[in-house]
PDB file of C-alpha atoms in Angstrom:
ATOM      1  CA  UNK A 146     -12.586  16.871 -10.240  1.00 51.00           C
ATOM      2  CA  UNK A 147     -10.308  14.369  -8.817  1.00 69.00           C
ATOM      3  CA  UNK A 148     -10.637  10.926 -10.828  1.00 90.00           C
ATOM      4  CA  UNK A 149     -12.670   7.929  -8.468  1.00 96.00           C
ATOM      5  CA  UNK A 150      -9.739   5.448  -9.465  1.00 98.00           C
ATOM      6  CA  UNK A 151      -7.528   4.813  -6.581  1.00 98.00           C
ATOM      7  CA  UNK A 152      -4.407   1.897  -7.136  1.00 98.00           C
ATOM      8  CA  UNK A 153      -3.629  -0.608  -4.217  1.00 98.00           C
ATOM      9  CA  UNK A 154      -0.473  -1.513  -4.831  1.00 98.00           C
ATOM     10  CA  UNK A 155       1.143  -4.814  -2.567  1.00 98.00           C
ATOM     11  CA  UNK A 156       5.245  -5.274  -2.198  1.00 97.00           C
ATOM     12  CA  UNK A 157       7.030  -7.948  -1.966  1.00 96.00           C
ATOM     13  CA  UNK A 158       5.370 -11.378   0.357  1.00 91.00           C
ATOM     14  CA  UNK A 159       1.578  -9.861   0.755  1.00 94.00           C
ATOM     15  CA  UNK A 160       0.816 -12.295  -1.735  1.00 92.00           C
ATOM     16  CA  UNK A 161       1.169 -14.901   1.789  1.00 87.00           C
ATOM     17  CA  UNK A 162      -1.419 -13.260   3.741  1.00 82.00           C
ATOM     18  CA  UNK A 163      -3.340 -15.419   5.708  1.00 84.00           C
ATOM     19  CA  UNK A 164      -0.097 -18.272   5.800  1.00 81.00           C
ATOM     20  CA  UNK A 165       2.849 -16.007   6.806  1.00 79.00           C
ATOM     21  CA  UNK A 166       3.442 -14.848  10.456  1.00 73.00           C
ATOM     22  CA  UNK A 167      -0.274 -14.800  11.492  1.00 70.00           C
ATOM     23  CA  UNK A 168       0.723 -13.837  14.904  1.00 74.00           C
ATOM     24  CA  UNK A 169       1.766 -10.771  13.199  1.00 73.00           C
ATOM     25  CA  UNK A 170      -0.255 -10.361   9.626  1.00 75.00           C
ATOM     26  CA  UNK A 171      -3.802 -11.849  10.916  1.00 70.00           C
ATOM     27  CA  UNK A 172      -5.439 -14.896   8.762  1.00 76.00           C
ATOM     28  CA  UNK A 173      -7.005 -12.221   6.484  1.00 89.00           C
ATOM     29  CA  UNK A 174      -5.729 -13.399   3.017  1.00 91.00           C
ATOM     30  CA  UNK A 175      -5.300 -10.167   0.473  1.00 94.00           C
ATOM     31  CA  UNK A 176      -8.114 -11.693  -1.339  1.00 95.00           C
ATOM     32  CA  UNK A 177     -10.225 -10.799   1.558  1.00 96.00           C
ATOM     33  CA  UNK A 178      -8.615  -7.328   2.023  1.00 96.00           C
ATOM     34  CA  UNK A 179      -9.678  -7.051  -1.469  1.00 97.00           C
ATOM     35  CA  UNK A 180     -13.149  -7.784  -0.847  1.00 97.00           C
ATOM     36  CA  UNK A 181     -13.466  -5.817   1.911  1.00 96.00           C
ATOM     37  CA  UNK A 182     -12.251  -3.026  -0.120  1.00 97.00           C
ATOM     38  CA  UNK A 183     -14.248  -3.067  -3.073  1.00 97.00           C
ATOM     39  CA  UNK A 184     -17.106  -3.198  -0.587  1.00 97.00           C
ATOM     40  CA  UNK A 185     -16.158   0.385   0.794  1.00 97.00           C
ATOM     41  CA  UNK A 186     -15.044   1.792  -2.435  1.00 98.00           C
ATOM     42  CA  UNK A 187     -18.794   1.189  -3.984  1.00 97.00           C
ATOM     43  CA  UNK A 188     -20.087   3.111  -0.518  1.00 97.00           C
ATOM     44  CA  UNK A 189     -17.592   6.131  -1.173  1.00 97.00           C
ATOM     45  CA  UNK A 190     -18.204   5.919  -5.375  1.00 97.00           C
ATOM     46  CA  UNK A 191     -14.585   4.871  -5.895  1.00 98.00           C
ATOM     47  CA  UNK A 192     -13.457   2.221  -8.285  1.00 97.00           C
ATOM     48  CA  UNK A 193     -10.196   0.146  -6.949  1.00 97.00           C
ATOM     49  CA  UNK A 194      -7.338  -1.463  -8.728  1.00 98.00           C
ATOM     50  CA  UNK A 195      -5.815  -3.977  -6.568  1.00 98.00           C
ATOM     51  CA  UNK A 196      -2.201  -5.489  -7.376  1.00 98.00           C
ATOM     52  CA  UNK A 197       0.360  -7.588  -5.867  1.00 98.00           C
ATOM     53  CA  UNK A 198       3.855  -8.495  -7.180  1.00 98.00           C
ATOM     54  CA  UNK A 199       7.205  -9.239  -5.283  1.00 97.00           C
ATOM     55  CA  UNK A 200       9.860  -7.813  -8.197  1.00 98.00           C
ATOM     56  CA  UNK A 201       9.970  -3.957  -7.319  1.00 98.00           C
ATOM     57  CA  UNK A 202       9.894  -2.943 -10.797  1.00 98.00           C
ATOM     58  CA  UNK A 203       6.453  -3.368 -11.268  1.00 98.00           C
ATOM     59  CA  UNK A 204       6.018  -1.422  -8.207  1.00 98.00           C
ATOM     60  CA  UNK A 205       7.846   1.179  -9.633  1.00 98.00           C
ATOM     61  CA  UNK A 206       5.882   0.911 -13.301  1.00 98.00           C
ATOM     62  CA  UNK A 207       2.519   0.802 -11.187  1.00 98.00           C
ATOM     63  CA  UNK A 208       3.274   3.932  -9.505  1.00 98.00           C
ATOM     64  CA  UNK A 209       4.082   5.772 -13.063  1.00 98.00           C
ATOM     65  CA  UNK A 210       0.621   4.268 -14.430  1.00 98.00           C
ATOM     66  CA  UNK A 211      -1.337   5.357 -11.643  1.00 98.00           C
ATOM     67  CA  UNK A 212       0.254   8.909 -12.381  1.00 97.00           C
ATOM     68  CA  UNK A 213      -0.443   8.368 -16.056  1.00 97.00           C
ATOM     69  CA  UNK A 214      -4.082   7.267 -15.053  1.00 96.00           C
ATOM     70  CA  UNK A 215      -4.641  10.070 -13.199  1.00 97.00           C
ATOM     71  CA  UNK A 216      -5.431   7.969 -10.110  1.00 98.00           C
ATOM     72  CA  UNK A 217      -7.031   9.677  -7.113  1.00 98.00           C
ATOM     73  CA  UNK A 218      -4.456   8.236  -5.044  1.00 98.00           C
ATOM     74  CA  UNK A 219      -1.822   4.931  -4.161  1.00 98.00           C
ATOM     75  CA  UNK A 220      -2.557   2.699  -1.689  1.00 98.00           C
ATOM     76  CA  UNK A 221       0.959   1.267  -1.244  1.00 98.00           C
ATOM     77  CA  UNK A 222       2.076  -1.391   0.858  1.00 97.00           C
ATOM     78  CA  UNK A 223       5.676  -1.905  -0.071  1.00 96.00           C
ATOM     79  CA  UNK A 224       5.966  -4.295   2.472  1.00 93.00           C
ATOM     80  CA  UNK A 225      10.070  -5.008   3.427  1.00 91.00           C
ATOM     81  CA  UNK A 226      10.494  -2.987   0.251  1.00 95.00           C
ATOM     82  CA  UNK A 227       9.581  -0.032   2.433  1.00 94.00           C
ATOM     83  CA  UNK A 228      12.702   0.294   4.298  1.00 90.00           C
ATOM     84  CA  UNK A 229      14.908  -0.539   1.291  1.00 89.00           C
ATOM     85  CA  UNK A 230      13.978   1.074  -1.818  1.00 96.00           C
ATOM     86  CA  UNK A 231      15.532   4.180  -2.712  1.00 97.00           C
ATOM     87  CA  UNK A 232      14.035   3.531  -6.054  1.00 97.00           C
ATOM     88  CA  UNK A 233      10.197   3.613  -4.688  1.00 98.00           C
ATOM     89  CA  UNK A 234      11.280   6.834  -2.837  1.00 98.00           C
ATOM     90  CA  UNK A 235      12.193   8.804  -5.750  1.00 98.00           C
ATOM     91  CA  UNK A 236       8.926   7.389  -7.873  1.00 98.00           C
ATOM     92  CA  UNK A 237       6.553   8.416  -5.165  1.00 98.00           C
ATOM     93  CA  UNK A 238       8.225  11.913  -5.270  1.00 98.00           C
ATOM     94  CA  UNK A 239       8.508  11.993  -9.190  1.00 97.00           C
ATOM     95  CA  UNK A 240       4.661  11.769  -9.301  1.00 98.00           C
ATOM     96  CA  UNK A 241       2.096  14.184  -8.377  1.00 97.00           C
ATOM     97  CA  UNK A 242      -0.865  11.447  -7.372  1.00 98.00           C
ATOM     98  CA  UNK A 243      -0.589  11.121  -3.756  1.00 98.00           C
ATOM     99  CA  UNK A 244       0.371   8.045  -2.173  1.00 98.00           C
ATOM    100  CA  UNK A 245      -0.643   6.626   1.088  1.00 98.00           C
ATOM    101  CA  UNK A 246       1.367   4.205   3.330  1.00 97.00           C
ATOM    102  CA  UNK A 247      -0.299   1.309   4.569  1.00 97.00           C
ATOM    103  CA  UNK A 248       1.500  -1.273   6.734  1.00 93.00           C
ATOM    104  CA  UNK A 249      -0.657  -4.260   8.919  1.00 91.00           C
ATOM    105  CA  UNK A 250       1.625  -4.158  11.706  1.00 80.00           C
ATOM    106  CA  UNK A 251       3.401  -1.574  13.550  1.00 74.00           C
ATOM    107  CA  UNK A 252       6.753  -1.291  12.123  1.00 73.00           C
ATOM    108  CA  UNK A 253       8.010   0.847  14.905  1.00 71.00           C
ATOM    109  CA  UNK A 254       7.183  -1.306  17.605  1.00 60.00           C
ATOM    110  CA  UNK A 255       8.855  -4.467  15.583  1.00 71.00           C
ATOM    111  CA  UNK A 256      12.520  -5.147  14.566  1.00 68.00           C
ATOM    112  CA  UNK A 257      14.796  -1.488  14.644  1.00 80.00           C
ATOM    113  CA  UNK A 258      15.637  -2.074  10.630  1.00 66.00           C
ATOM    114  CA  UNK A 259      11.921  -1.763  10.165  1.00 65.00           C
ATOM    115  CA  UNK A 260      12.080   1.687  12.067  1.00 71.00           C
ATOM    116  CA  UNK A 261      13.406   3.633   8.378  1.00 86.00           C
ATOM    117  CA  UNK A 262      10.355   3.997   5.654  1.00 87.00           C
ATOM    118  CA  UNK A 263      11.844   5.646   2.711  1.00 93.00           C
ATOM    119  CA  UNK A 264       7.813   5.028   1.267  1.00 95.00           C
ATOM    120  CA  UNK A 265       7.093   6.618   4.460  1.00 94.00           C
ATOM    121  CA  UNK A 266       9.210   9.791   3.546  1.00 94.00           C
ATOM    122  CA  UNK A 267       8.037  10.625   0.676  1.00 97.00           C
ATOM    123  CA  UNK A 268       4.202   9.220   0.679  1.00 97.00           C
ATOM    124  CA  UNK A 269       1.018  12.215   1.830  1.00 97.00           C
ATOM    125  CA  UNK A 270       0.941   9.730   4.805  1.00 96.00           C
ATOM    126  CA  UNK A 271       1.085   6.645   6.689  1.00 96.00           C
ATOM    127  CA  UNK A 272      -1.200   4.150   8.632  1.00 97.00           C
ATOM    128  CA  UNK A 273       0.090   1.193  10.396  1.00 93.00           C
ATOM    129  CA  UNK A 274      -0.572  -1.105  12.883  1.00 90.00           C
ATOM    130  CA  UNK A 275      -4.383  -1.375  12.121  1.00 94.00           C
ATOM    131  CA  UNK A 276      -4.526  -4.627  10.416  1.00 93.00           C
ATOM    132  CA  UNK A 277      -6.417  -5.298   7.322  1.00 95.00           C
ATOM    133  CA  UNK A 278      -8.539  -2.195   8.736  1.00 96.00           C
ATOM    134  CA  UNK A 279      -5.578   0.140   7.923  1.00 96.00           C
ATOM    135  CA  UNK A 280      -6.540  -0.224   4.195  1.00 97.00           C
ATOM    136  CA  UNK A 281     -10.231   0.968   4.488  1.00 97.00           C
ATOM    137  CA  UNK A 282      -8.660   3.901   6.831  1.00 97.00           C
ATOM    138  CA  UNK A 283      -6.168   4.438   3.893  1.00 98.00           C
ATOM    139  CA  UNK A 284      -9.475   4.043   1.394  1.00 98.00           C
ATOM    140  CA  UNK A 285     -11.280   6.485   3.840  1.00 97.00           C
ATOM    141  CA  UNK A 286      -8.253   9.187   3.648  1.00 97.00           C
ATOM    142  CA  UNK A 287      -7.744   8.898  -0.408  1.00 98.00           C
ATOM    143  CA  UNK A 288     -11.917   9.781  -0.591  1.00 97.00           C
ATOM    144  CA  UNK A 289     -11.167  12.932   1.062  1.00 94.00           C
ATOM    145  CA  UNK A 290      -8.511  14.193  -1.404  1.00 90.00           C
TER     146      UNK A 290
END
């Protein structure tokens, strides 16, 4: 039986939600993602374990704990990190707990350097361009594993 523990993990500048680009990110700060999250996770019996840093290595540690946890799943937000990090590519495919790939806005329909996810590549799957809501679809998803 898969474990109820599922890691949301937030890259580089998420800890800005609510002040940064609103136009773009919403006024939703990652406090209240992580409300609305736990919220959803009691409904679907799942416990969450919600971090933010902006130094990739504890991205990359995170991901290796959440292995080592035996985590039902990543929710991972890599934020700019996503396009850049060869490094986050070869964790998510070192580890056997599948990762999800959330992103609040589009990154297709923004800047063409935001076009490339290397997370994107190696992660079960990706959901973008939701908003906040992309997490609980992500949430939704790592239930059904």
């Amino acid at each position: 039986m898969a474990s109820n523990l599922v890691y949301v993990l937030n890259g580089p500048n998420l800890n800005l939600l609510g002040m940064r680009e609103p136009e773009i990110y919403g006024s939703d700060t990652l406090d209240d993602i992580a409300a609305m999250l736990e919220d959803r996770a009691r409904d679907l019996g799942l416990e969450i374990d919600l971090r933010q840093s902006n130094h990739e290595g504890h991205l990359l540690d995170w991901l290796h704990e959440a292995q080592a946890e035996g985590a039902r799943a990543v929710l991972l937000n890599a934020g700019a990190l996503t396009h850049t990090s060869l490094a986050l590519y070869d964790a998510i495919r070192s580890i056997k707990t599948p990762v999800i790939e959330v992103h609040i806005s589009n990154p297709h329909a923004r800047e063409e350097f935001r076009h490339k996810s290397y997370v994107g590549m190696a992660a079960k799957g990706s959901i973008a361009g939701f908003g906040p809501k992309g997490y609980l679809l992500a949430l939704e998803a790592a239930a059904g594993l």
